[in-house]
């Protein structure tokens, strides 16, 4: 037994000795390769410096030869040598770039870029959330101040939005030759604002204006608006300058498009405010909900269920985000009115609040009613009737519009940004861009709410002429 143990120990020692000898031999080979690699690298560096010096010396001779206008054969020979040397260096560089060292370096660089991108995305998300909450609470503070302040906020946002859209097509080098055209753009904007709001704003000052003054303003409203329009029309034609007609026509067309988008669509927002802050808060909240839910649904499920592009105008948008936003917005639209009606003053029209000093008659659309369910639905849920507010059904319809149609306002804004190669309309709001970046869907949503209100809630009286 002792002899067997000694033999096994001896074999182990011999094996270790063989392994150690192989390891030493392998290390020796690696050291030799390392030394050769160092020598080659140093030699390559020296050859590169020699080639550069060669080029520089022949460049001076070449320049001198050109001045002498002689020795054409020598010049051609020098050019060929330079090209040959350049090709050799280029081939060597390509081989090095395809080597493992450069590939490893690229991998490390890509990892670093991904890490920086993740940190940047997180920072952007936090900035977006912080300033999003700041905007929401500021907005609620203005709403709490009353109808007049909300109207002023809308007008202020319109001015900022027009400024951003006017800057999209502004070209300083051409504007220097037509200096008044910038002023003319703003005059067209304020002319439209006067026409749209001058009559409507009388309601805000009903208590402070005399009946005589109100009647006079109402009678001359159309005349004053037309006078401003006619004056601006003449001034615009007189401002046309030879050589810049095409630029001015394009700017004028762009001005009219932006005026229609910003002023005439948002006229309905003022009408909604006058009908009650409920009808202003509801569409704004539906658009915000849809925007947020589209973002989070897209982040969570984007391209996991439907691997098809949603829209080329907005490559970051996904079908999952669009569908998820629709579902969540409709649910939100059904529940949200129950929160708003708890604040009675939100449901009151401006005219009633001014007449009754803060009290008003609640519209029947805000009072609960019992609805019988269809037989098919009764067989599924075993409930024959449901008690709810009529306004909840109206809200769901508006929620469907906010999900299916209002986003096209955002797609239109994306088309403008792509056409003029800009990321955001402005950098006024950190993490969000400009006012237009936040208001792009609100314009058509305000218009839809106004049309819905005058059609289904408080229909306009038909003129029997």
Short mmCIF file of N, CA, C and O in Angstrom, two decimals, residues 122-252:
data_model
loop_
_atom_site.label_atom_id
_atom_site.label_comp_id
_atom_site.label_asym_id
_atom_site.label_seq_id
_atom_site.Cartn_x
_atom_site.Cartn_y
_atom_site.Cartn_z
N UNK A 122 -33.27 58.66 -18.73
CA UNK A 122 -33.82 58.77 -17.38
C UNK A 122 -33.89 60.23 -16.93
O UNK A 122 -34.89 60.67 -16.35
N UNK A 123 -32.83 60.98 -17.23
CA UNK A 123 -32.81 62.42 -16.88
C UNK A 123 -33.92 63.16 -17.60
O UNK A 123 -34.61 64.00 -17.01
N UNK A 124 -34.09 62.85 -18.91
CA UNK A 124 -35.15 63.50 -19.69
C UNK A 124 -36.53 63.17 -19.13
O UNK A 124 -37.40 64.04 -19.05
N UNK A 125 -36.73 61.90 -18.75
CA UNK A 125 -38.02 61.49 -18.19
C UNK A 125 -38.32 62.21 -16.88
O UNK A 125 -39.44 62.70 -16.68
N UNK A 126 -37.31 62.30 -16.01
CA UNK A 126 -37.50 63.01 -14.73
C UNK A 126 -37.80 64.48 -14.96
O UNK A 126 -38.69 65.06 -14.33
N UNK A 127 -37.05 65.10 -15.89
CA UNK A 127 -37.28 66.52 -16.22
C UNK A 127 -38.68 66.71 -16.77
O UNK A 127 -39.39 67.66 -16.40
N UNK A 128 -39.08 65.79 -17.65
CA UNK A 128 -40.42 65.87 -18.25
C UNK A 128 -41.51 65.74 -17.19
O UNK A 128 -42.50 66.49 -17.21
N UNK A 129 -41.32 64.82 -16.24
CA UNK A 129 -42.32 64.61 -15.18
C UNK A 129 -42.40 65.81 -14.26
O UNK A 129 -43.49 66.28 -13.92
N UNK A 130 -41.24 66.33 -13.85
CA UNK A 130 -41.21 67.47 -12.91
C UNK A 130 -41.91 68.67 -13.52
O UNK A 130 -42.81 69.27 -12.91
N UNK A 131 -41.52 69.04 -14.74
CA UNK A 131 -42.12 70.22 -15.37
C UNK A 131 -43.55 69.95 -15.81
O UNK A 131 -44.35 70.88 -15.93
N UNK A 132 -43.89 68.67 -16.05
CA UNK A 132 -45.28 68.33 -16.35
C UNK A 132 -46.17 68.61 -15.16
O UNK A 132 -47.24 69.21 -15.30
N UNK A 133 -45.72 68.20 -13.96
CA UNK A 133 -46.49 68.49 -12.74
C UNK A 133 -46.55 69.99 -12.45
O UNK A 133 -47.58 70.50 -11.99
N UNK A 134 -45.46 70.69 -12.72
CA UNK A 134 -45.44 72.15 -12.53
C UNK A 134 -46.50 72.80 -13.41
O UNK A 134 -47.26 73.68 -12.96
N UNK A 135 -46.57 72.37 -14.68
CA UNK A 135 -47.57 72.94 -15.60
C UNK A 135 -48.99 72.61 -15.16
O UNK A 135 -49.88 73.47 -15.22
N UNK A 136 -49.20 71.37 -14.72
CA UNK A 136 -50.55 70.96 -14.30
C UNK A 136 -51.03 71.77 -13.10
O UNK A 136 -52.16 72.29 -13.09
N UNK A 137 -50.17 71.89 -12.09
CA UNK A 137 -50.58 72.63 -10.88
C UNK A 137 -50.72 74.13 -11.17
O UNK A 137 -51.60 74.79 -10.60
N UNK A 138 -49.88 74.67 -12.04
CA UNK A 138 -50.02 76.08 -12.44
C UNK A 138 -51.35 76.29 -13.17
O UNK A 138 -52.05 77.28 -12.94
N UNK A 139 -51.67 75.35 -14.04
CA UNK A 139 -52.93 75.41 -14.79
C UNK A 139 -54.12 75.35 -13.85
O UNK A 139 -55.08 76.13 -13.98
N UNK A 140 -54.08 74.45 -12.88
CA UNK A 140 -55.18 74.34 -11.90
C UNK A 140 -55.30 75.61 -11.06
O UNK A 140 -56.41 76.01 -10.70
N UNK A 141 -54.16 76.24 -10.77
CA UNK A 141 -54.20 77.50 -10.03
C UNK A 141 -54.90 78.59 -10.81
O UNK A 141 -55.69 79.37 -10.25
N UNK A 142 -54.65 78.65 -12.12
CA UNK A 142 -55.31 79.65 -12.98
C UNK A 142 -56.81 79.35 -13.06
O UNK A 142 -57.64 80.26 -13.00
N UNK A 143 -57.17 78.07 -13.20
CA UNK A 143 -58.59 77.68 -13.25
C UNK A 143 -59.29 78.09 -11.97
O UNK A 143 -60.43 78.59 -11.99
N UNK A 144 -58.64 77.89 -10.84
CA UNK A 144 -59.23 78.26 -9.55
C UNK A 144 -59.44 79.77 -9.43
O UNK A 144 -60.33 80.21 -8.70
N UNK A 145 -58.64 80.56 -10.17
CA UNK A 145 -58.76 82.03 -10.11
C UNK A 145 -60.03 82.52 -10.81
O UNK A 145 -60.52 83.61 -10.50
N UNK A 146 -60.56 81.74 -11.76
CA UNK A 146 -61.81 82.15 -12.39
C UNK A 146 -61.74 82.24 -13.90
O UNK A 146 -60.68 82.08 -14.52
N UNK A 147 -62.93 82.49 -14.49
CA UNK A 147 -63.08 82.49 -15.94
C UNK A 147 -62.17 83.50 -16.64
O UNK A 147 -61.57 83.19 -17.67
N UNK A 148 -62.09 84.70 -16.10
CA UNK A 148 -61.33 85.77 -16.75
C UNK A 148 -59.86 85.40 -16.87
O UNK A 148 -59.23 85.61 -17.92
N UNK A 149 -59.30 84.82 -15.82
CA UNK A 149 -57.88 84.47 -15.83
C UNK A 149 -57.59 83.31 -16.77
O UNK A 149 -56.54 83.25 -17.41
N UNK A 150 -58.54 82.39 -16.88
CA UNK A 150 -58.38 81.28 -17.82
C UNK A 150 -58.39 81.81 -19.26
O UNK A 150 -57.62 81.37 -20.11
N UNK A 151 -59.28 82.78 -19.52
CA UNK A 151 -59.34 83.39 -20.85
C UNK A 151 -58.03 84.10 -21.18
O UNK A 151 -57.52 83.99 -22.29
N UNK A 152 -57.48 84.82 -20.21
CA UNK A 152 -56.19 85.49 -20.43
C UNK A 152 -55.07 84.49 -20.66
O UNK A 152 -54.17 84.72 -21.48
N UNK A 153 -55.13 83.36 -19.96
CA UNK A 153 -54.13 82.31 -20.17
C UNK A 153 -54.20 81.77 -21.60
O UNK A 153 -53.16 81.60 -22.26
N UNK A 154 -55.42 81.55 -22.10
CA UNK A 154 -55.59 81.05 -23.46
C UNK A 154 -55.02 82.07 -24.46
O UNK A 154 -54.30 81.69 -25.40
N UNK A 155 -55.32 83.34 -24.27
CA UNK A 155 -54.81 84.38 -25.17
C UNK A 155 -53.29 84.43 -25.13
O UNK A 155 -52.63 84.57 -26.17
N UNK A 156 -52.71 84.31 -23.94
CA UNK A 156 -51.25 84.33 -23.79
C UNK A 156 -50.61 83.14 -24.50
O UNK A 156 -49.59 83.29 -25.19
N UNK A 157 -51.22 81.98 -24.37
CA UNK A 157 -50.70 80.78 -25.04
C UNK A 157 -50.82 80.91 -26.56
O UNK A 157 -49.95 80.43 -27.30
N UNK A 158 -51.88 81.56 -27.03
CA UNK A 158 -52.03 81.78 -28.46
C UNK A 158 -50.91 82.66 -29.01
O UNK A 158 -50.36 82.40 -30.08
N UNK A 159 -50.56 83.70 -28.26
CA UNK A 159 -49.47 84.60 -28.69
C UNK A 159 -48.15 83.85 -28.77
O UNK A 159 -47.41 83.97 -29.75
N UNK A 160 -47.86 83.04 -27.75
CA UNK A 160 -46.60 82.28 -27.74
C UNK A 160 -46.57 81.24 -28.87
O UNK A 160 -45.53 81.04 -29.51
N UNK A 161 -47.71 80.62 -29.11
CA UNK A 161 -47.78 79.60 -30.18
C UNK A 161 -47.60 80.23 -31.55
O UNK A 161 -46.89 79.69 -32.41
N UNK A 162 -48.23 81.39 -31.77
CA UNK A 162 -48.05 82.08 -33.05
C UNK A 162 -46.59 82.48 -33.25
O UNK A 162 -46.05 82.37 -34.36
N UNK A 163 -45.94 82.93 -32.19
CA UNK A 163 -44.52 83.29 -32.28
C UNK A 163 -43.68 82.10 -32.72
O UNK A 163 -42.80 82.22 -33.58
N UNK A 164 -43.94 80.94 -32.14
CA UNK A 164 -43.17 79.74 -32.48
C UNK A 164 -43.39 79.32 -33.94
O UNK A 164 -42.43 79.00 -34.64
N UNK A 165 -44.64 79.35 -34.38
CA UNK A 165 -44.94 78.95 -35.76
C UNK A 165 -44.43 79.97 -36.77
O UNK A 165 -43.99 79.59 -37.86
N UNK A 166 -44.46 81.25 -36.42
CA UNK A 166 -43.93 82.27 -37.32
C UNK A 166 -42.41 82.13 -37.47
O UNK A 166 -41.85 82.37 -38.55
N UNK A 167 -41.75 81.70 -36.40
CA UNK A 167 -40.29 81.52 -36.44
C UNK A 167 -39.86 80.32 -37.28
O UNK A 167 -38.70 80.26 -37.71
N UNK A 168 -40.78 79.39 -37.49
CA UNK A 168 -40.42 78.18 -38.26
C UNK A 168 -39.95 78.53 -39.66
O UNK A 168 -38.97 77.99 -40.16
N UNK A 169 -40.63 79.47 -40.30
CA UNK A 169 -40.32 79.85 -41.69
C UNK A 169 -39.55 81.16 -41.78
O UNK A 169 -39.35 81.68 -42.88
N UNK A 170 -39.12 81.69 -40.66
CA UNK A 170 -38.43 82.99 -40.68
C UNK A 170 -37.01 82.83 -41.22
O UNK A 170 -36.25 81.96 -40.77
N UNK A 171 -36.65 83.65 -42.19
CA UNK A 171 -35.30 83.64 -42.75
C UNK A 171 -34.73 85.06 -42.63
O UNK A 171 -35.19 85.98 -43.30
N UNK A 172 -33.74 85.18 -41.75
CA UNK A 172 -33.22 86.51 -41.40
C UNK A 172 -32.64 87.24 -42.60
O UNK A 172 -32.84 88.45 -42.78
N UNK A 173 -31.91 86.53 -43.47
CA UNK A 173 -31.24 87.20 -44.58
C UNK A 173 -32.23 87.76 -45.60
O UNK A 173 -31.95 88.74 -46.27
N UNK A 174 -33.42 87.12 -45.71
CA UNK A 174 -34.45 87.65 -46.59
C UNK A 174 -35.30 88.70 -45.88
O UNK A 174 -35.75 89.66 -46.50
N UNK A 175 -35.51 88.51 -44.59
CA UNK A 175 -36.34 89.46 -43.82
C UNK A 175 -35.69 90.84 -43.76
O UNK A 175 -36.37 91.85 -43.60
N UNK A 176 -34.34 90.89 -43.89
CA UNK A 176 -33.66 92.19 -43.88
C UNK A 176 -34.09 93.06 -45.05
O UNK A 176 -34.06 94.29 -44.97
N UNK A 177 -34.45 92.41 -46.17
CA UNK A 177 -34.84 93.16 -47.36
C UNK A 177 -36.32 93.52 -47.36
O UNK A 177 -36.76 94.35 -48.16
N UNK A 178 -37.11 92.88 -46.50
CA UNK A 178 -38.53 93.23 -46.34
C UNK A 178 -38.79 93.43 -44.84
O UNK A 178 -39.47 92.63 -44.21
N UNK A 179 -38.25 94.49 -44.25
CA UNK A 179 -38.25 94.65 -42.79
C UNK A 179 -39.63 94.75 -42.15
O UNK A 179 -39.79 94.42 -41.00
N UNK A 180 -40.65 95.20 -42.88
CA UNK A 180 -41.96 95.38 -42.28
C UNK A 180 -42.80 94.10 -42.26
O UNK A 180 -43.86 94.06 -41.64
N UNK A 181 -42.34 93.06 -42.96
CA UNK A 181 -43.19 91.89 -43.12
C UNK A 181 -43.41 91.16 -41.80
O UNK A 181 -44.47 90.58 -41.58
N UNK A 182 -42.42 91.16 -40.93
CA UNK A 182 -42.58 90.54 -39.61
C UNK A 182 -43.69 91.25 -38.83
O UNK A 182 -44.53 90.61 -38.20
N UNK A 183 -43.69 92.55 -38.89
CA UNK A 183 -44.72 93.35 -38.23
C UNK A 183 -46.10 93.07 -38.84
O UNK A 183 -47.10 92.97 -38.12
N UNK A 184 -46.13 92.92 -40.16
CA UNK A 184 -47.39 92.65 -40.85
C UNK A 184 -47.97 91.30 -40.42
O UNK A 184 -49.19 91.17 -40.23
N UNK A 185 -47.09 90.30 -40.22
CA UNK A 185 -47.56 89.00 -39.73
C UNK A 185 -48.29 89.15 -38.40
O UNK A 185 -49.37 88.60 -38.20
N UNK A 186 -47.67 89.88 -37.48
CA UNK A 186 -48.28 90.06 -36.16
C UNK A 186 -49.55 90.89 -36.24
O UNK A 186 -50.50 90.65 -35.48
N UNK A 187 -49.61 91.85 -37.15
CA UNK A 187 -50.82 92.67 -37.31
C UNK A 187 -51.99 91.81 -37.82
O UNK A 187 -53.14 91.99 -37.37
N UNK A 188 -51.71 90.88 -38.73
CA UNK A 188 -52.76 89.96 -39.18
C UNK A 188 -53.26 89.11 -38.01
O UNK A 188 -54.46 88.86 -37.88
N UNK A 189 -52.33 88.67 -37.18
CA UNK A 189 -52.70 87.85 -36.02
C UNK A 189 -53.61 88.63 -35.08
O UNK A 189 -54.66 88.13 -34.65
N UNK A 190 -53.24 89.88 -34.74
CA UNK A 190 -54.04 90.67 -33.81
C UNK A 190 -55.37 91.12 -34.43
O UNK A 190 -56.36 91.31 -33.71
N UNK A 191 -55.41 91.27 -35.75
CA UNK A 191 -56.68 91.57 -36.42
C UNK A 191 -57.66 90.41 -36.24
O UNK A 191 -58.84 90.61 -35.93
N UNK A 192 -57.16 89.20 -36.44
CA UNK A 192 -58.00 88.01 -36.24
C UNK A 192 -58.42 87.87 -34.78
O UNK A 192 -59.57 87.51 -34.49
N UNK A 193 -57.50 88.16 -33.86
CA UNK A 193 -57.83 88.09 -32.43
C UNK A 193 -58.94 89.08 -32.08
O UNK A 193 -59.85 88.76 -31.31
N UNK A 194 -58.87 90.27 -32.65
CA UNK A 194 -59.89 91.29 -32.37
C UNK A 194 -61.24 90.82 -32.88
O UNK A 194 -62.26 90.93 -32.19
N UNK A 195 -61.27 90.29 -34.11
CA UNK A 195 -62.54 89.85 -34.70
C UNK A 195 -63.16 88.72 -33.88
O UNK A 195 -64.38 88.70 -33.63
N UNK A 196 -62.34 87.78 -33.46
CA UNK A 196 -62.85 86.59 -32.77
C UNK A 196 -63.27 86.90 -31.35
O UNK A 196 -64.29 86.42 -30.86
N UNK A 197 -62.48 87.73 -30.65
CA UNK A 197 -62.68 87.89 -29.20
C UNK A 197 -63.37 89.17 -28.77
O UNK A 197 -63.88 89.24 -27.67
N UNK A 198 -63.38 90.20 -29.60
CA UNK A 198 -63.92 91.48 -29.15
C UNK A 198 -65.39 91.37 -28.75
O UNK A 198 -65.82 91.94 -27.75
N UNK A 199 -66.17 90.63 -29.53
CA UNK A 199 -67.59 90.47 -29.20
C UNK A 199 -67.76 89.53 -28.00
O UNK A 199 -68.55 89.79 -27.10
N UNK A 200 -66.98 88.47 -27.99
CA UNK A 200 -67.10 87.51 -26.90
C UNK A 200 -66.64 88.06 -25.57
O UNK A 200 -67.18 87.72 -24.52
N UNK A 201 -65.63 88.94 -25.60
CA UNK A 201 -65.09 89.47 -24.35
C UNK A 201 -66.05 90.43 -23.65
O UNK A 201 -65.84 90.77 -22.49
N UNK A 202 -67.06 90.88 -24.37
CA UNK A 202 -68.03 91.76 -23.72
C UNK A 202 -68.69 91.06 -22.53
O UNK A 202 -69.04 91.69 -21.53
N UNK A 203 -68.84 89.76 -22.65
CA UNK A 203 -69.44 89.00 -21.56
C UNK A 203 -68.63 89.05 -20.29
O UNK A 203 -69.17 89.01 -19.18
N UNK A 204 -67.30 89.17 -20.42
CA UNK A 204 -66.44 89.21 -19.24
C UNK A 204 -66.56 90.54 -18.50
O UNK A 204 -66.28 90.63 -17.32
N UNK A 205 -66.94 91.59 -19.25
CA UNK A 205 -67.03 92.91 -18.65
C UNK A 205 -68.49 93.36 -18.51
O UNK A 205 -68.78 94.55 -18.44
N UNK A 206 -69.40 92.41 -18.49
CA UNK A 206 -70.83 92.73 -18.46
C UNK A 206 -71.19 93.60 -17.26
O UNK A 206 -71.99 94.52 -17.37
N UNK A 207 -70.58 93.31 -16.14
CA UNK A 207 -70.94 94.06 -14.93
C UNK A 207 -70.37 95.46 -14.91
O UNK A 207 -70.92 96.35 -14.26
N UNK A 208 -69.24 95.69 -15.61
CA UNK A 208 -68.57 96.99 -15.53
C UNK A 208 -68.91 97.91 -16.70
O UNK A 208 -68.56 99.09 -16.67
N UNK A 209 -69.56 97.41 -17.75
CA UNK A 209 -69.89 98.23 -18.91
C UNK A 209 -71.36 98.60 -18.89
O UNK A 209 -72.21 97.81 -18.51
N UNK A 210 -71.64 99.82 -19.34
CA UNK A 210 -73.02 100.27 -19.41
C UNK A 210 -73.71 99.64 -20.61
O UNK A 210 -73.06 99.21 -21.57
N UNK A 211 -75.04 99.59 -20.56
CA UNK A 211 -75.81 98.99 -21.66
C UNK A 211 -75.57 99.76 -22.96
O UNK A 211 -75.49 99.15 -24.04
N UNK A 212 -75.47 101.08 -22.85
CA UNK A 212 -75.26 101.91 -24.05
C UNK A 212 -73.93 101.57 -24.72
O UNK A 212 -73.85 101.42 -25.95
N UNK A 213 -72.88 101.43 -23.92
CA UNK A 213 -71.55 101.13 -24.46
C UNK A 213 -71.52 99.72 -25.06
O UNK A 213 -70.95 99.50 -26.13
N UNK A 214 -72.17 98.77 -24.39
CA UNK A 214 -72.21 97.39 -24.89
C UNK A 214 -72.95 97.32 -26.22
O UNK A 214 -72.50 96.65 -27.16
N UNK A 215 -74.05 98.01 -26.33
CA UNK A 215 -74.83 98.02 -27.57
C UNK A 215 -74.04 98.66 -28.71
O UNK A 215 -74.09 98.21 -29.85
N UNK A 216 -73.31 99.74 -28.38
CA UNK A 216 -72.50 100.43 -29.39
C UNK A 216 -71.39 99.51 -29.89
O UNK A 216 -71.13 99.40 -31.10
N UNK A 217 -70.71 98.82 -28.97
CA UNK A 217 -69.63 97.90 -29.33
C UNK A 217 -70.16 96.76 -30.20
O UNK A 217 -69.54 96.36 -31.18
N UNK A 218 -71.34 96.25 -29.84
CA UNK A 218 -71.92 95.14 -30.59
C UNK A 218 -72.30 95.58 -32.00
O UNK A 218 -72.10 94.84 -32.97
N UNK A 219 -72.83 96.80 -32.12
CA UNK A 219 -73.27 97.31 -33.42
C UNK A 219 -72.09 97.56 -34.35
O UNK A 219 -72.17 97.32 -35.56
N UNK A 220 -70.97 98.05 -33.79
CA UNK A 220 -69.82 98.43 -34.61
C UNK A 220 -68.74 97.34 -34.67
O UNK A 220 -67.67 97.57 -35.24
N UNK A 221 -69.02 96.19 -34.08
CA UNK A 221 -68.01 95.13 -34.06
C UNK A 221 -67.59 94.71 -35.46
O UNK A 221 -66.39 94.68 -35.79
N UNK A 222 -68.55 94.40 -36.32
CA UNK A 222 -68.25 93.95 -37.67
C UNK A 222 -67.57 95.05 -38.47
O UNK A 222 -66.66 94.79 -39.27
N UNK A 223 -68.02 96.31 -38.27
CA UNK A 223 -67.44 97.43 -39.02
C UNK A 223 -65.98 97.64 -38.63
O UNK A 223 -65.12 97.81 -39.51
N UNK A 224 -65.68 97.59 -37.33
CA UNK A 224 -64.30 97.78 -36.87
C UNK A 224 -63.40 96.62 -37.35
O UNK A 224 -62.27 96.85 -37.79
N UNK A 225 -63.94 95.42 -37.30
CA UNK A 225 -63.17 94.26 -37.75
C UNK A 225 -62.88 94.35 -39.24
O UNK A 225 -61.74 94.08 -39.68
N UNK A 226 -63.88 94.73 -40.03
CA UNK A 226 -63.67 94.87 -41.46
C UNK A 226 -62.69 96.00 -41.77
O UNK A 226 -61.86 95.87 -42.70
N UNK A 227 -62.76 97.09 -41.01
CA UNK A 227 -61.83 98.21 -41.23
C UNK A 227 -60.39 97.77 -41.00
O UNK A 227 -59.49 98.11 -41.78
N UNK A 228 -60.17 96.99 -39.93
CA UNK A 228 -58.83 96.47 -39.67
C UNK A 228 -58.38 95.53 -40.79
O UNK A 228 -57.23 95.58 -41.25
N UNK A 229 -59.29 94.67 -41.24
CA UNK A 229 -58.96 93.72 -42.31
C UNK A 229 -58.59 94.46 -43.60
O UNK A 229 -57.58 94.15 -44.25
N UNK A 230 -59.40 95.45 -43.98
CA UNK A 230 -59.16 96.20 -45.21
C UNK A 230 -57.82 96.94 -45.13
O UNK A 230 -57.06 97.00 -46.11
N UNK A 231 -57.54 97.53 -43.96
CA UNK A 231 -56.27 98.26 -43.77
C UNK A 231 -55.08 97.31 -43.91
O UNK A 231 -54.10 97.62 -44.61
N UNK A 232 -55.16 96.15 -43.28
CA UNK A 232 -54.08 95.18 -43.35
C UNK A 232 -53.90 94.64 -44.77
O UNK A 232 -52.78 94.39 -45.21
N UNK A 233 -55.00 94.50 -45.49
CA UNK A 233 -54.93 94.01 -46.87
C UNK A 233 -54.14 94.99 -47.74
O UNK A 233 -53.26 94.60 -48.51
N UNK A 234 -54.45 96.28 -47.61
CA UNK A 234 -53.76 97.31 -48.40
C UNK A 234 -52.29 97.40 -48.01
O UNK A 234 -51.40 97.50 -48.87
N UNK A 235 -52.02 97.38 -46.70
CA UNK A 235 -50.63 97.49 -46.22
C UNK A 235 -49.80 96.30 -46.71
O UNK A 235 -48.63 96.45 -47.11
N UNK A 236 -50.40 95.11 -46.69
CA UNK A 236 -49.68 93.90 -47.14
C UNK A 236 -49.32 94.00 -48.61
O UNK A 236 -48.19 93.70 -49.00
N UNK A 237 -50.27 94.44 -49.45
CA UNK A 237 -50.00 94.58 -50.89
C UNK A 237 -48.92 95.63 -51.14
O UNK A 237 -48.02 95.43 -51.97
N UNK A 238 -48.96 96.74 -50.39
CA UNK A 238 -47.95 97.80 -50.57
C UNK A 238 -46.56 97.35 -50.11
O UNK A 238 -45.56 97.92 -50.53
N UNK A 239 -46.50 96.34 -49.26
CA UNK A 239 -45.20 95.88 -48.74
C UNK A 239 -44.47 94.95 -49.70
O UNK A 239 -43.30 94.64 -49.49
N UNK A 240 -45.17 94.48 -50.75
CA UNK A 240 -44.52 93.55 -51.69
C UNK A 240 -43.33 94.23 -52.36
O UNK A 240 -43.42 95.38 -52.82
N UNK A 241 -42.21 93.49 -52.43
CA UNK A 241 -40.96 94.04 -52.96
C UNK A 241 -40.45 93.17 -54.09
O UNK A 241 -40.44 91.94 -53.98
N UNK A 242 -40.01 93.79 -55.16
CA UNK A 242 -39.51 93.08 -56.33
C UNK A 242 -38.33 92.18 -55.95
O UNK A 242 -37.42 92.59 -55.24
N UNK A 243 -38.38 90.96 -56.44
CA UNK A 243 -37.33 90.00 -56.15
C UNK A 243 -37.63 89.12 -54.95
O UNK A 243 -36.94 88.11 -54.72
N UNK A 244 -38.66 89.52 -54.16
CA UNK A 244 -39.02 88.76 -52.96
C UNK A 244 -40.50 88.37 -52.94
O UNK A 244 -41.03 88.01 -51.91
N UNK A 245 -41.15 88.46 -54.11
CA UNK A 245 -42.58 88.15 -54.18
C UNK A 245 -42.87 86.73 -53.72
O UNK A 245 -43.80 86.47 -52.95
N UNK A 246 -42.07 85.78 -54.20
CA UNK A 246 -42.30 84.38 -53.88
C UNK A 246 -42.15 84.12 -52.38
O UNK A 246 -42.98 83.45 -51.75
N UNK A 247 -41.10 84.69 -51.78
CA UNK A 247 -40.87 84.54 -50.34
C UNK A 247 -42.02 85.15 -49.54
O UNK A 247 -42.52 84.55 -48.59
N UNK A 248 -42.46 86.35 -49.96
CA UNK A 248 -43.53 87.03 -49.23
C UNK A 248 -44.86 86.28 -49.36
O UNK A 248 -45.63 86.21 -48.40
N UNK A 249 -45.14 85.73 -50.56
CA UNK A 249 -46.38 84.97 -50.74
C UNK A 249 -46.38 83.72 -49.87
O UNK A 249 -47.41 83.37 -49.26
N UNK A 250 -45.26 83.03 -49.80
CA UNK A 250 -45.15 81.83 -48.96
C UNK A 250 -45.34 82.19 -47.48
O UNK A 250 -46.03 81.49 -46.74
N UNK A 251 -44.72 83.30 -47.08
CA UNK A 251 -44.86 83.74 -45.68
C UNK A 251 -46.30 84.14 -45.37
O UNK A 251 -46.81 83.87 -44.28
N UNK A 252 -46.94 84.79 -46.34
CA UNK A 252 -48.33 85.23 -46.14
C UNK A 252 -49.25 84.02 -46.03
O UNK A 252 -50.14 83.98 -45.16
#
